[in-house]
XYZ file of C-alpha atoms in Angstrom:
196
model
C 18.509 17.957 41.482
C 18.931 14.351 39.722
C 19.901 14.593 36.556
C 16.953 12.952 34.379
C 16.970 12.043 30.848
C 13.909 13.817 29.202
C 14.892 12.553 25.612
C 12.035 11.209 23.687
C 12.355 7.805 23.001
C 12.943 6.874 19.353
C 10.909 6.010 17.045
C 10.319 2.401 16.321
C 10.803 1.952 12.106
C 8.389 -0.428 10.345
C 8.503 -1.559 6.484
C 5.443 -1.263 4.691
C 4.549 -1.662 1.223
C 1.510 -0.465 -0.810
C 0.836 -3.090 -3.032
C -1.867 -3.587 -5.763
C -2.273 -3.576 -9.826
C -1.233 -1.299 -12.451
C -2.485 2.096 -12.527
C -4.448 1.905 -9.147
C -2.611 4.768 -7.322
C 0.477 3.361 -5.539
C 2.962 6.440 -6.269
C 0.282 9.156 -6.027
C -0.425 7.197 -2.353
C 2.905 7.292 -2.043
C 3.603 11.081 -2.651
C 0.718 12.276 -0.734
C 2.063 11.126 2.159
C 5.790 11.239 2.619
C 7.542 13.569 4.492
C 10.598 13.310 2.233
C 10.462 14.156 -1.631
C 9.714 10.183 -2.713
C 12.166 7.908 -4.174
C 10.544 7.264 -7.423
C 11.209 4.779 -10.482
C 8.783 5.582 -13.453
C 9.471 5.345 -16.695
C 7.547 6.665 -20.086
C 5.092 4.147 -20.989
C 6.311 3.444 -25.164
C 5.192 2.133 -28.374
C 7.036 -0.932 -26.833
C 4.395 -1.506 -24.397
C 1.358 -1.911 -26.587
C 0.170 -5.271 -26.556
C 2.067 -6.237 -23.115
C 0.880 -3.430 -20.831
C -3.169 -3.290 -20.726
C -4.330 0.301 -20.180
C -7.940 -0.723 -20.384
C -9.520 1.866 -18.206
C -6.583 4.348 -17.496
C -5.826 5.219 -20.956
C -4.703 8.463 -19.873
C -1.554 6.549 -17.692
C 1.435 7.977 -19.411
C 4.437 6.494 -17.032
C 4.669 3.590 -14.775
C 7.010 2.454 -11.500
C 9.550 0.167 -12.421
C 10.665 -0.924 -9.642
C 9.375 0.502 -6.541
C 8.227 4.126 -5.096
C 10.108 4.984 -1.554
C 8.754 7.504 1.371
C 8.575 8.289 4.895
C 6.030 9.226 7.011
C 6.794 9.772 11.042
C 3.325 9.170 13.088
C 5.352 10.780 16.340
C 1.423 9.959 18.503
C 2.255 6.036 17.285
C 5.766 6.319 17.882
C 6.873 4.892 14.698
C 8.606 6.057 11.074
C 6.651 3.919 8.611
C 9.225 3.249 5.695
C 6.580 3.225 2.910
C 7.561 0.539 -0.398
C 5.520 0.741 -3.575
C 5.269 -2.464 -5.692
C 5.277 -1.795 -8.917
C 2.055 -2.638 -10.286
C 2.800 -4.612 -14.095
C 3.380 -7.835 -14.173
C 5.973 -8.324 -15.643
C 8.231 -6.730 -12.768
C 6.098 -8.897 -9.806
C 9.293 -10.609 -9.728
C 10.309 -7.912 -6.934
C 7.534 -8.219 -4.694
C 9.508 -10.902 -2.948
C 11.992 -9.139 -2.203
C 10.385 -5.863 -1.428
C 8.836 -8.182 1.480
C 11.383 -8.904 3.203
C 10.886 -6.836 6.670
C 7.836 -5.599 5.644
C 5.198 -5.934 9.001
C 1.946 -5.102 6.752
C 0.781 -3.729 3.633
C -2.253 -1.454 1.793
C -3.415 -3.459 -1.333
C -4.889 -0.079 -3.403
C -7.964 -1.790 -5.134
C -9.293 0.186 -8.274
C -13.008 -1.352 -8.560
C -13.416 -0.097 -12.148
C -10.928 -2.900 -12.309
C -11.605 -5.205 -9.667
C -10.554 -9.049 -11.334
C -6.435 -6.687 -11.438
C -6.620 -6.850 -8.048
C -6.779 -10.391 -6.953
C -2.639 -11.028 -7.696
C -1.855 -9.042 -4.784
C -4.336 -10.114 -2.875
C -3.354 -13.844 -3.094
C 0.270 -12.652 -2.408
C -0.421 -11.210 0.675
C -2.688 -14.124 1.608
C -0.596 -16.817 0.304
C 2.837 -15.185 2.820
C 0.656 -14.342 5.542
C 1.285 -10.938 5.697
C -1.241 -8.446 7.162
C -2.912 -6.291 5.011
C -5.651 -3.913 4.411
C -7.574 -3.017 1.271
C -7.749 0.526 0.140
C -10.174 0.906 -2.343
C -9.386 3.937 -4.523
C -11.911 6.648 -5.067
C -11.078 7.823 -8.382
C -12.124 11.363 -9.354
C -13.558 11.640 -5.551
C -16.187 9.206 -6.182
C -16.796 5.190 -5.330
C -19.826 3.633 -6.379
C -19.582 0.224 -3.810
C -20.046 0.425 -0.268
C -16.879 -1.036 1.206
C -18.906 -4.149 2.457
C -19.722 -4.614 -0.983
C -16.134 -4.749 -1.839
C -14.695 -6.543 0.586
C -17.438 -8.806 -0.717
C -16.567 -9.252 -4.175
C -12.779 -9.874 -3.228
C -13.379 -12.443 -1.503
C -11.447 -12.199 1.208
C -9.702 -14.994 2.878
C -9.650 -13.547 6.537
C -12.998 -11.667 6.968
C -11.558 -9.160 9.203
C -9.634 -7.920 6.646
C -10.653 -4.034 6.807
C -11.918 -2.357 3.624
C -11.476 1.057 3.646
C -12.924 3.914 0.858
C -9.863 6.274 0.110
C -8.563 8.755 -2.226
C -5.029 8.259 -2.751
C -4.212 12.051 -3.338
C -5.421 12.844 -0.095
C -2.840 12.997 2.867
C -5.417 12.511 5.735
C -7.070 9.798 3.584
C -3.782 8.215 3.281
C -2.899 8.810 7.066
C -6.257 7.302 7.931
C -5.223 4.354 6.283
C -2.136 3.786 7.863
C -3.435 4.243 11.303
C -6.121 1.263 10.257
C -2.737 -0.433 9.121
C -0.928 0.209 12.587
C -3.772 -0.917 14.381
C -4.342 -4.172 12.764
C -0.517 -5.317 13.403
C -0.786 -4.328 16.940
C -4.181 -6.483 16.843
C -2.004 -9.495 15.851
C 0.856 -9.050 17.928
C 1.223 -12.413 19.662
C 1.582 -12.114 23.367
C 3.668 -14.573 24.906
C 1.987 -16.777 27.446
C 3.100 -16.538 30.847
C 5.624 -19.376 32.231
């Protein structure tokens, strides 16, 4: 009998980030998802903070990511181990988005609409590097008052493909959902070569 190798093949790894203002749900994403207990950087949110960070709307936020929010999810039907990168969301640490980039294939830009006009900076970040990208507009406390064509709408998107999809960020099949909308538009964009 030949001897045949029956070893699955390996997963292919691919670098995401989840992206998108303060407080809109990038750790909680994050956590409902990974397979692994997530890398996390969150600090206390202090007296030092008042008057820099605005918690307009999430007064209840009592830590934030500092730098970024690291997890793993394997989709073994995709064949691929998404490496999942949160941004942090304040401003005042966008200076690592750049570098969180780098080998990232696509991103979920969380979108709080109570809070729409926080979301455009990522937006325009992923636009303006041509990174693929889907919107994930939050549905805080289970509910979303905007259809998602009335989001994508108002954010006035560059590329009007870009999907808009309702989501609650504490939910893993939510989250999965999302990802799989992700995976698909990548594969979408995948330049085939052109035959010689």
């Amino acid at each position: 009998m030949p001897d045949y190798d029956t070893t699955a093949p390996e997963a292919s790894p691919v670098k995401v980030l989840i992206a998108g203002g303060f407080g809109v749900g990038k750790t909680t994403l994050v956590e409902a998802i990974s397979e692994i207990d997530p890398l996390r950087t969150e600090e206390r949110l202090t007296a030092a903070g008042v008057g820099v960070d605005d918690l307009d709307g999430i007064e209840s936020k009592t830590a934030t990511t500092v730098a970024m929010d690291f997890g793993r999810i394997t989709l073994t039907d995709a064949g691929v181990v998404l490496y999942l990168f949160g941004t942090p969301g304040q401003e005042r640490f966008w200076f690592m988005w750049d570098d969180l980039l780098y080998g990232a294939l696509g991103a979920i830009v969380l979108v709080d609409t109570r809070r729409l006009d926080r979301s455009f900076p990522a937006i325009d970040f992923f636009e303006n590097r041509g990174l693929p990208f889907i919107i994930g507009a939050n549905c805080f406390h289970g509910e979303q008052p905007y259809t998602a064509e009335e989001i994508k709408a108002a954010l006035h998107l560059r590329d009007p493909n870009t999907p808009v999809l309702l989501l609650d960020a504490r939910s893993r099949e939510d989250v999965r959902g999302a990802l799989l909308s992700l995976l698909e538009l990548l594969i979408a964009n995948v330049q085939v070569p052109a035959p010689v």
